[in-house]
Coordinates of C-alpha atoms and ligand atoms in Angstrom, one line a residue:
M1 CA -42.9 -57.6 22.8
K2 CA -41.7 -58.4 26.3
T3 CA -40.5 -61.9 27.2
A4 CA -43.7 -62.5 29.3
E5 CA -45.9 -61.4 26.4
L6 CA -44.2 -63.7 24.0
R7 CA -44.7 -66.6 26.4
Q8 CA -48.4 -65.9 26.5
A9 CA -48.7 -65.3 22.8
F10 CA -47.2 -68.8 22.1
L11 CA -49.5 -70.6 24.5
E12 CA -52.5 -68.6 23.2
Y13 CA -51.8 -69.4 19.6
F14 CA -51.7 -73.1 20.2
R15 CA -54.7 -73.0 22.5
Q16 CA -56.6 -71.5 19.7
N17 CA -55.5 -74.4 17.6
G18 CA -56.9 -77.0 19.9
H19 CA -54.0 -77.5 22.3
T20 CA -54.5 -77.9 26.0
I21 CA -52.2 -75.7 28.0
V22 CA -50.3 -77.9 30.4
P23 CA -48.1 -76.5 33.2
S24 CA -44.4 -77.0 33.2
S25 CA -43.2 -80.1 35.0
S26 CA -40.5 -80.1 37.7
L27 CA -36.8 -79.8 36.8
V28 CA -36.4 -83.1 38.6
P29 CA -37.8 -85.7 36.3
A30 CA -40.5 -87.9 37.9
D31 CA -39.5 -91.5 38.0
D32 CA -36.9 -91.2 35.2
P33 CA -33.5 -92.4 36.3
T34 CA -32.2 -92.0 32.7
L35 CA -32.4 -88.3 33.0
L36 CA -30.4 -85.9 35.3
F37 CA -32.7 -82.9 34.8
T38 CA -35.7 -82.1 32.6
N39 CA -34.0 -81.1 29.4
A40 CA -36.9 -80.6 27.0
G41 CA -40.6 -80.1 26.9
M42 CA -41.3 -83.6 25.8
N43 CA -39.9 -85.2 29.0
Q44 CA -43.1 -85.1 30.9
F45 CA -45.0 -86.6 28.0
K46 CA -42.6 -89.5 27.5
D47 CA -45.2 -92.2 28.4
L48 CA -47.8 -90.6 26.1
F49 CA -45.4 -90.9 23.2
L50 CA -44.7 -94.5 24.2
G51 CA -48.4 -95.3 24.3
R52 CA -48.1 -96.3 28.0
E53 CA -50.4 -93.5 29.1
E54 CA -53.5 -91.8 27.7
R55 CA -55.0 -88.5 28.7
D56 CA -58.2 -86.7 27.6
Y57 CA -56.2 -84.6 25.1
T58 CA -54.1 -85.4 22.1
R59 CA -52.6 -81.9 21.6
A60 CA -50.8 -80.0 24.3
T61 CA -48.7 -76.9 24.6
T62 CA -46.3 -75.8 27.4
T63 CA -43.5 -73.6 28.5
Q64 CA -41.2 -76.0 30.1
K65 CA -38.4 -75.2 32.6
C66 CA -35.3 -76.9 31.3
V67 CA -31.7 -77.3 32.7
R68 CA -28.9 -78.4 30.4
A69 CA -26.0 -78.7 32.7
G70 CA -25.2 -82.4 32.6
G71 CA -26.2 -85.6 31.0
K72 CA -26.9 -85.9 27.2
H73 CA -27.5 -82.2 26.7
N74 CA -24.9 -80.3 28.6
D75 CA -24.5 -76.6 27.8
L76 CA -22.6 -75.5 31.0
E77 CA -19.4 -75.0 29.1
N78 CA -21.1 -72.9 26.5
V79 CA -22.6 -70.4 28.9
G80 CA -20.7 -67.1 28.6
Y81 CA -19.2 -68.1 25.3
T82 CA -22.2 -68.1 23.0
A83 CA -25.1 -65.7 22.6
R84 CA -27.7 -68.4 22.8
H85 CA -26.9 -71.0 25.5
H86 CA -28.2 -71.0 29.1
T87 CA -28.0 -73.5 31.9
F88 CA -31.6 -72.8 32.6
F89 CA -34.1 -71.8 29.9
E90 CA -37.7 -72.0 29.0
M91 CA -38.7 -74.2 26.1
L92 CA -41.9 -73.4 24.4
G93 CA -43.5 -76.4 22.8
N94 CA -46.5 -77.9 21.1
F95 CA -47.2 -81.6 21.1
S96 CA -49.3 -84.1 19.2
F97 CA -49.8 -87.5 20.7
G98 CA -50.8 -89.5 17.6
D99 CA -52.9 -86.6 16.4
Y100 CA -51.3 -84.4 13.6
F101 CA -47.9 -85.1 12.0
K102 CA -45.4 -83.4 9.7
R103 CA -47.6 -81.3 7.5
E104 CA -49.6 -79.6 10.3
A105 CA -46.6 -79.3 12.6
I106 CA -44.6 -77.4 9.9
N107 CA -47.6 -75.2 9.1
F108 CA -48.3 -74.4 12.8
A109 CA -44.7 -73.3 13.3
W110 CA -44.4 -71.3 10.1
T111 CA -47.8 -69.5 10.7
F112 CA -46.9 -68.5 14.2
L113 CA -43.5 -67.1 13.1
T114 CA -44.5 -65.3 10.0
D115 CA -48.2 -64.4 10.1
E116 CA -48.8 -60.8 10.7
K117 CA -51.4 -61.6 13.4
W118 CA -48.6 -63.4 15.3
L119 CA -44.9 -62.7 15.2
N120 CA -44.8 -61.4 11.6
L121 CA -41.1 -62.3 11.0
P122 CA -39.7 -61.7 7.6
S123 CA -39.6 -65.1 5.9
E124 CA -36.4 -64.4 4.0
K125 CA -34.5 -64.4 7.4
L126 CA -35.6 -67.9 8.2
W127 CA -33.5 -70.9 7.2
I128 CA -34.7 -74.5 7.4
T129 CA -32.8 -77.8 8.1
V130 CA -34.3 -81.2 7.5
Y131 CA -33.1 -84.7 8.2
A132 CA -31.0 -85.8 5.2
E133 CA -33.3 -88.5 4.0
D134 CA -36.6 -86.7 4.8
D135 CA -37.9 -85.9 1.3
E136 CA -41.4 -85.5 2.7
A137 CA -40.4 -82.6 5.1
F138 CA -38.3 -81.1 2.4
D139 CA -41.2 -81.0 0.0
I140 CA -43.6 -79.6 2.5
W141 CA -41.2 -76.7 3.2
N142 CA -40.3 -76.2 -0.4
Q143 CA -43.6 -76.8 -2.3
E144 CA -46.3 -76.1 0.2
I145 CA -44.8 -73.4 2.4
G146 CA -42.7 -71.9 -0.4
V147 CA -39.3 -71.7 1.2
P148 CA -36.7 -71.6 -1.6
A149 CA -34.5 -74.7 -1.9
E150 CA -31.3 -72.6 -1.2
R151 CA -32.5 -72.0 2.3
I152 CA -33.4 -75.6 3.1
V153 CA -30.4 -77.6 4.2
R154 CA -30.3 -81.4 4.5
I155 CA -28.4 -82.7 7.5
G156 CA -27.8 -86.2 8.8
D157 CA -26.7 -87.4 12.3
N158 CA -23.9 -85.0 12.7
K159 CA -21.8 -86.2 15.5
G160 CA -18.8 -84.1 14.5
A161 CA -18.4 -80.5 15.5
R162 CA -19.2 -79.2 18.9
Y163 CA -22.1 -77.0 17.9
A164 CA -23.1 -78.7 14.7
S165 CA -26.7 -79.3 13.8
D166 CA -28.0 -82.7 14.3
N167 CA -31.3 -83.5 12.7
F168 CA -32.1 -86.6 14.6
W169 CA -33.4 -85.7 18.0
Q170 CA -33.3 -87.9 21.2
M171 CA -33.8 -86.9 24.8
G172 CA -31.2 -89.4 26.1
D173 CA -29.5 -92.6 25.2
T174 CA -32.9 -94.3 25.3
G175 CA -36.5 -93.2 24.8
P176 CA -38.6 -91.5 22.1
C177 CA -36.7 -90.1 19.2
G178 CA -37.0 -89.2 15.6
P179 CA -35.9 -87.1 12.7
C180 CA -36.5 -83.4 13.0
T181 CA -36.7 -80.2 11.0
E182 CA -35.2 -77.0 12.5
I183 CA -35.8 -73.3 11.9
F184 CA -32.9 -70.9 12.1
Y185 CA -32.9 -67.1 12.2
D186 CA -30.3 -65.1 10.3
H187 CA -29.1 -62.3 12.6
G188 CA -27.3 -60.6 9.7
P189 CA -23.8 -60.1 8.3
D190 CA -22.6 -58.1 11.3
V191 CA -22.3 -61.4 13.2
A192 CA -19.7 -64.0 12.4
G193 CA -20.9 -67.5 11.3
G194 CA -22.3 -69.4 8.4
P195 CA -25.6 -71.1 7.6
P196 CA -26.5 -74.4 9.3
G197 CA -24.5 -77.3 7.9
S198 CA -21.7 -75.1 6.6
P199 CA -18.2 -75.2 8.0
E200 CA -18.7 -71.8 9.6
E201 CA -21.8 -72.9 11.5
D202 CA -20.1 -72.7 14.9
G203 CA -20.6 -68.9 14.8
D204 CA -23.7 -67.2 16.2
R205 CA -25.0 -65.5 13.0
Y206 CA -27.6 -68.2 12.2
I207 CA -29.3 -69.1 15.4
E208 CA -31.4 -72.2 15.8
I209 CA -34.8 -71.1 17.2
W210 CA -37.2 -74.0 16.8
N211 CA -36.9 -77.7 16.6
V212 CA -39.8 -79.7 15.3
V213 CA -39.4 -83.4 16.0
F214 CA -41.3 -86.1 14.2
M215 CA -41.4 -88.6 17.0
Q216 CA -41.5 -92.0 15.4
Y217 CA -39.2 -94.4 17.3
N218 CA -38.3 -95.6 20.8
R219 CA -34.6 -96.4 21.2
T220 CA -34.1 -99.2 23.7
A221 CA -31.2 -99.8 26.0
D222 CA -29.7 -102.3 23.6
G223 CA -29.8 -99.8 20.8
E224 CA -32.8 -101.2 19.0
M225 CA -35.2 -98.7 17.3
L226 CA -38.8 -99.7 17.7
N227 CA -41.7 -97.9 16.1
L228 CA -43.8 -95.8 18.4
P229 CA -47.5 -96.9 18.5
K230 CA -48.5 -93.7 16.6
P231 CA -46.4 -91.0 14.8
S232 CA -46.3 -88.0 17.0
V233 CA -44.9 -84.5 17.2
D234 CA -42.7 -82.7 19.8
T235 CA -41.4 -79.2 19.3
G236 CA -39.2 -77.0 21.2
M237 CA -38.4 -73.3 20.9
G238 CA -36.2 -71.4 23.3
L239 CA -38.2 -68.5 24.8
E240 CA -35.1 -66.4 25.3
R241 CA -33.9 -66.9 21.7
I242 CA -37.2 -66.1 20.0
T243 CA -37.5 -63.1 22.3
A244 CA -34.1 -61.8 21.2
V245 CA -35.3 -62.1 17.5
L246 CA -38.5 -60.2 18.3
Q247 CA -36.7 -57.5 20.3
G248 CA -34.2 -57.0 17.4
V249 CA -31.2 -58.0 19.5
H250 CA -28.6 -60.6 18.8
S251 CA -27.8 -62.1 22.2
N252 CA -30.2 -63.6 24.6
Y253 CA -28.5 -61.5 27.3
E254 CA -29.9 -58.3 25.6
I255 CA -33.5 -59.2 26.1
D256 CA -35.6 -57.3 28.7
L257 CA -35.6 -60.1 31.2
F258 CA -31.8 -60.5 31.2
Q259 CA -31.2 -56.8 31.0
D260 CA -33.1 -56.4 34.3
L261 CA -31.3 -59.3 35.9
L262 CA -27.9 -58.0 34.7
K263 CA -28.7 -54.5 36.1
A264 CA -29.6 -56.1 39.5
A265 CA -26.4 -58.1 39.5
S266 CA -24.4 -55.1 38.5
E267 CA -25.7 -53.1 41.4
L268 CA -24.8 -55.9 43.8
L269 CA -21.3 -55.9 42.4
G270 CA -20.6 -52.2 42.5
G271 CA -21.6 -51.2 39.0
V272 CA -19.8 -53.6 36.8
E273 CA -20.6 -53.2 33.0
T274 CA -23.7 -55.3 32.1
T275 CA -21.8 -56.6 29.0
E276 CA -19.1 -58.2 31.2
A277 CA -19.0 -61.9 30.4
S278 CA -18.7 -62.9 34.1
L279 CA -21.8 -60.9 34.9
R280 CA -23.7 -62.8 32.2
V281 CA -22.6 -66.1 33.7
V282 CA -23.8 -64.9 37.1
A283 CA -27.2 -63.8 35.7
D284 CA -27.5 -67.1 33.9
H285 CA -26.6 -69.2 36.9
I286 CA -29.0 -67.5 39.3
R287 CA -31.9 -68.8 37.3
A288 CA -30.7 -72.4 37.2
C289 CA -29.8 -72.4 40.9
A290 CA -33.1 -70.7 42.1
F291 CA -35.3 -73.0 40.0
L292 CA -33.4 -76.1 41.0
I293 CA -33.7 -75.3 44.7
A294 CA -37.4 -74.4 44.2
D295 CA -37.8 -77.9 42.8
G296 CA -36.2 -79.5 45.8
V297 CA -32.6 -80.0 44.7
M298 CA -30.0 -79.4 47.5
P299 CA -26.3 -78.9 47.0
S300 CA -24.4 -82.1 47.7
N301 CA -21.4 -84.1 46.5
E302 CA -23.3 -86.4 44.2
G303 CA -25.7 -86.6 41.3
R304 CA -28.1 -83.7 40.9
G305 CA -27.0 -81.9 44.0
F306 CA -23.4 -81.9 42.8
V307 CA -24.4 -80.2 39.6
L308 CA -26.2 -77.6 41.6
R309 CA -23.1 -77.1 43.8
R310 CA -21.0 -76.8 40.7
I311 CA -23.2 -74.1 39.3
I312 CA -23.3 -72.1 42.6
R313 CA -19.5 -72.3 42.9
R314 CA -19.0 -71.2 39.3
A315 CA -21.2 -68.2 40.0
A316 CA -19.3 -67.4 43.2
R317 CA -16.0 -67.6 41.3
H318 CA -17.2 -65.3 38.6
G319 CA -18.5 -62.9 41.3
N320 CA -15.0 -63.1 42.9
K321 CA -13.5 -62.2 39.6
L322 CA -15.7 -59.1 39.4
G323 CA -14.4 -58.1 42.8
A324 CA -17.0 -59.6 45.2
T325 CA -15.5 -60.1 48.7
Q326 CA -18.7 -61.1 50.4
P327 CA -21.5 -63.4 49.5
F328 CA -23.6 -61.7 46.9
F329 CA -25.2 -64.3 44.8
Y330 CA -28.1 -65.1 47.1
K331 CA -29.2 -61.5 47.0
L332 CA -30.1 -61.8 43.3
T333 CA -33.0 -64.0 44.3
G334 CA -35.2 -61.0 44.9
A335 CA -34.7 -59.6 41.4
L336 CA -35.4 -63.0 39.9
V337 CA -38.6 -63.5 41.9
E338 CA -39.8 -60.1 40.7
L339 CA -39.1 -60.9 37.1
M340 CA -40.3 -64.5 36.9
G341 CA -42.5 -65.1 40.0
E342 CA -45.7 -64.4 38.2
A343 CA -45.1 -67.1 35.6
F344 CA -43.6 -69.5 38.2
P345 CA -45.3 -68.9 41.5
Q346 CA -43.2 -71.6 43.3
L347 CA -40.3 -69.1 43.0
V348 CA -42.2 -66.8 45.3
S349 CA -43.1 -69.4 47.8
S350 CA -39.5 -70.8 47.9
R351 CA -37.8 -67.4 48.0
K352 CA -36.6 -67.7 51.6
Q353 CA -35.4 -71.3 51.1
I354 CA -33.5 -70.3 47.9
E355 CA -31.7 -67.4 49.7
K356 CA -30.8 -69.6 52.7
V357 CA -29.3 -72.4 50.7
L358 CA -27.4 -70.1 48.4
L359 CA -26.0 -68.0 51.2
Q360 CA -24.9 -71.2 53.1
E361 CA -23.1 -72.5 50.0
E362 CA -21.5 -69.1 49.3
E363 CA -20.2 -68.9 52.9
Q364 CA -18.9 -72.4 52.8
F365 CA -17.1 -72.0 49.5
A366 CA -15.7 -68.6 50.5
K367 CA -13.5 -70.3 53.1
T368 CA -11.5 -72.1 50.4
L369 CA -12.0 -70.1 47.2
D370 CA -9.3 -67.5 47.8
K371 CA -6.7 -70.1 48.9
G372 CA -7.5 -72.3 46.0
L373 CA -7.3 -69.4 43.5
R374 CA -3.9 -68.4 45.0
L375 CA -2.6 -72.0 44.6
L376 CA -3.8 -72.1 41.0
E377 CA -2.3 -68.7 40.2
Q378 CA 1.1 -69.8 41.6
D379 CA 0.9 -73.0 39.5
I380 CA 0.0 -71.1 36.3
A381 CA 2.9 -68.6 36.9
E382 CA 5.3 -71.6 37.1
L383 CA 3.7 -73.5 34.2
K384 CA 5.8 -74.7 31.4
G385 CA 3.5 -75.3 28.4
T386 CA -0.2 -74.8 28.4
E387 CA -1.5 -77.7 30.4
I388 CA -2.4 -77.5 34.1
P389 CA -1.1 -80.6 35.9
G390 CA -3.6 -83.2 37.0
E391 CA -2.2 -83.1 40.6
T392 CA -3.1 -79.4 40.8
V393 CA -6.6 -80.1 39.4
F394 CA -7.0 -82.8 42.0
T395 CA -5.8 -80.8 44.9
L396 CA -8.1 -78.0 44.0
Y397 CA -11.0 -80.4 43.9
D398 CA -10.1 -82.4 46.9
T399 CA -8.8 -79.7 49.3
Y400 CA -10.4 -76.5 48.1
G401 CA -13.7 -77.8 46.7
F402 CA -13.1 -76.6 43.1
P403 CA -15.2 -78.8 40.8
V404 CA -13.2 -79.7 37.8
D405 CA -15.4 -77.7 35.4
L406 CA -14.7 -74.6 37.5
T407 CA -10.9 -75.1 37.2
N408 CA -11.4 -75.7 33.5
D409 CA -13.5 -72.5 33.3
I410 CA -10.5 -70.5 34.7
A411 CA -8.0 -72.4 32.4
R412 CA -10.1 -71.6 29.4
E413 CA -10.0 -67.9 30.1
R414 CA -6.2 -68.1 29.9
G415 CA -6.1 -70.3 26.9
L416 CA -4.9 -73.3 29.0
T417 CA -6.1 -76.8 29.2
L418 CA -6.3 -79.4 32.0
D419 CA -4.5 -82.7 32.3
Y420 CA -7.6 -84.8 32.8
E421 CA -5.7 -88.1 32.7
G422 CA -3.3 -87.0 35.5
Y423 CA -6.3 -85.8 37.5
E424 CA -8.0 -89.2 37.1
K425 CA -4.9 -90.9 38.2
A426 CA -4.6 -88.8 41.3
M427 CA -8.3 -89.5 42.0
E428 CA -7.8 -93.2 41.5
A429 CA -4.8 -93.2 43.8
Q430 CA -6.9 -91.5 46.5
R431 CA -9.7 -94.1 46.0
E432 CA -7.2 -96.9 46.5
R433 CA -6.0 -95.3 49.7
A434 CA -9.6 -94.9 50.9
R435 CA -10.3 -98.6 50.1
A436 CA -7.2 -99.7 51.9
A437 CA -8.1 -97.6 54.9
S438 CA -11.7 -98.8 55.0
K439 CA -10.5 -102.4 55.4
F440 CA -9.2 -101.5 58.8
G441 CA -11.9 -98.9 59.5
I442 CA -15.6 -99.2 60.3
D443 CA -17.3 -102.4 59.1
Y444 CA -20.5 -100.9 57.8
N445 CA -22.2 -104.2 57.5
A446 CA -21.5 -105.2 61.0
A447 CA -22.7 -101.8 62.2
G448 CA -25.9 -102.5 60.4
I449 CA -25.5 -99.5 58.1
S450 CA -26.4 -100.1 54.5
I451 CA -24.4 -98.2 52.0
E452 CA -25.6 -100.2 49.0
G453 CA -26.7 -98.0 46.1
E454 CA -25.0 -94.9 47.4
T455 CA -23.2 -93.1 44.6
E456 CA -20.2 -90.9 44.6
F457 CA -19.1 -88.4 42.0
T458 CA -15.9 -89.6 40.5
G459 CA -15.2 -87.3 37.7
Y460 CA -16.0 -86.5 34.1
D461 CA -16.0 -88.4 30.9
H462 CA -15.1 -86.6 27.8
I463 CA -17.0 -88.0 24.9
D464 CA -17.1 -86.2 21.5
G465 CA -15.8 -83.1 23.2
H466 CA -18.8 -83.2 25.6
E467 CA -18.4 -83.6 29.3
R468 CA -20.5 -86.1 31.2
I469 CA -20.7 -86.6 34.9
R470 CA -19.8 -90.0 36.0
T471 CA -20.9 -91.5 39.3
V472 CA -20.0 -95.0 40.5
L473 CA -21.4 -97.2 43.2
V474 CA -19.3 -97.1 46.3
Ligands
ATP501 P1 -28.1 -75.7 19.9 O1 -27.8 -76.4 18.6 O2 -28.2 -74.2 19.7 O3 -27.3 -76.1 21.1 P2 -30.1 -77.7 20.4 O4 -30.2 -78.3 19.0 O5 -29.2 -78.4 21.3 O6 -29.7 -76.1 20.3 P3 -32.8 -78.6 20.9 O7 -32.4 -79.8 21.7 O8 -33.2 -78.8 19.5 O9 -31.6 -77.6 21.0 O10 -33.9 -77.8 21.8 C1 -34.9 -77.1 21.2 C2 -34.8 -75.6 21.3 O11 -34.5 -75.1 22.7 C3 -33.6 -75.0 20.5 O12 -34.0 -74.8 19.2 C4 -33.3 -73.7 21.2 O13 -34.2 -72.7 20.8 C5 -33.6 -74.0 22.7 N1 -32.4 -74.3 23.4 C6 -31.7 -75.4 23.4 N2 -30.6 -75.4 24.2 C7 -30.7 -74.1 24.8 C8 -29.9 -73.5 25.8 N3 -28.9 -74.1 26.4 N4 -30.3 -72.2 26.2 C9 -31.3 -71.6 25.6 N5 -32.1 -72.2 24.7 C10 -31.8 -73.4 24.3
MG502 MG1 -27.4 -77.9 22.1
MG503 MG1 -28.9 -77.6 17.4
MG504 MG1 -31.9 -78.6 17.9

């Protein structure tokens, strides 16, 4: 089954089960300052879960464009390192707004995956996780569906390991949330990794394919958990991951869509092997960049635009590593439009704009990329220890336009780390200088220019091993 056919099969299955097919919303969340980019199918339905809005349906199904490259769910650092993470991906979902709850949600998911009329997956390859205290979900899986207890794992709020399962889902620090049950697929003993919840889970053998969330609470800004007006359901299944399962391949990059994209990228880069990690990063990043631009995001030095710029520059750097000496990334737009334009027509109408913006960014970055890389190489050659000094990271950022994650990407390839603290210090010192200078510079207020509310990217926070973008009011 091709990726496009699977997308259709999913929507059709839920349509036959009384769900209204709703188009994907924009990657730029409407009126939601708590969210950097749309990161899940439920985002566009937030107000329905909260009971603030009603529509003429209580069941919906979507394939939602998602970007996880900043904010609460940030997979940028995983891309190229795992078989299953993209910056941009499609999340298939079915939703109940106060309609059905746990029993039906679990039955819908199981039937779609295992029924011979639908995906017909062997049930013994599927593993289940449930929220530690959720006996109800455990019993439905075990007694009604018939999954043996050995393949049902109870998991709590796991805030520990980087990739560890976490069976309490939330879209952000506030908003609708609840316990969930997840379905994993065992890709077999040839792949390293242990079952969900085990110490070896970080591997890629057991891959999470579907998350079924029992939406029950609203987390407020002061941390309170309020009951939602009606228990609801939100589910999310990565289209690329389930396609990999169906096509009998382990990595998302081996599915038809990515193979075509990788071949197109390889041709642009003089025939590089399609298994090359950097080529995979490039193929991943073109989707995020093209879809973000189609949704109106422009590269800039703050907020969403800065995330886009970071992704473009990363792609340019990986291209450079593969030998590109000229802008190439923008040329991948055509292949992407061919592969995904039918499902997402705005790609077709935005094609020229996407190419123009990407080319401009590539040209601009090309001016400093080589020099920056040379400086970094020199520093690495002289390095004592394994940490790249904060001053270097700062100079690369400030003078050569290397976003910190890009420098970190290079460092990681060499088994090196960055001195974030030193970098922050250098950054702070520069801010001090700017502040002092501005005292004697233009008086913005006198000139009648309002700068209130403008934000500036100031660096990264590292919380629980996850990177978050920080912006401050200037
Ligand atoms: P993982 O643990 O693998 O990082 P997750 O638990 O963060 O996934 P959810 O928030 O539960 O993912 O999202 C629902 C589904 O969306 C996942 O089960 C997976 O199939 C898919 N998905 C999540 N993140 C990505 C990604 N970065 N790239 C591709 N698919 C993804
Ligand atoms: Mg994740
Ligand atoms: Mg997970
Ligand atoms: Mg999950």
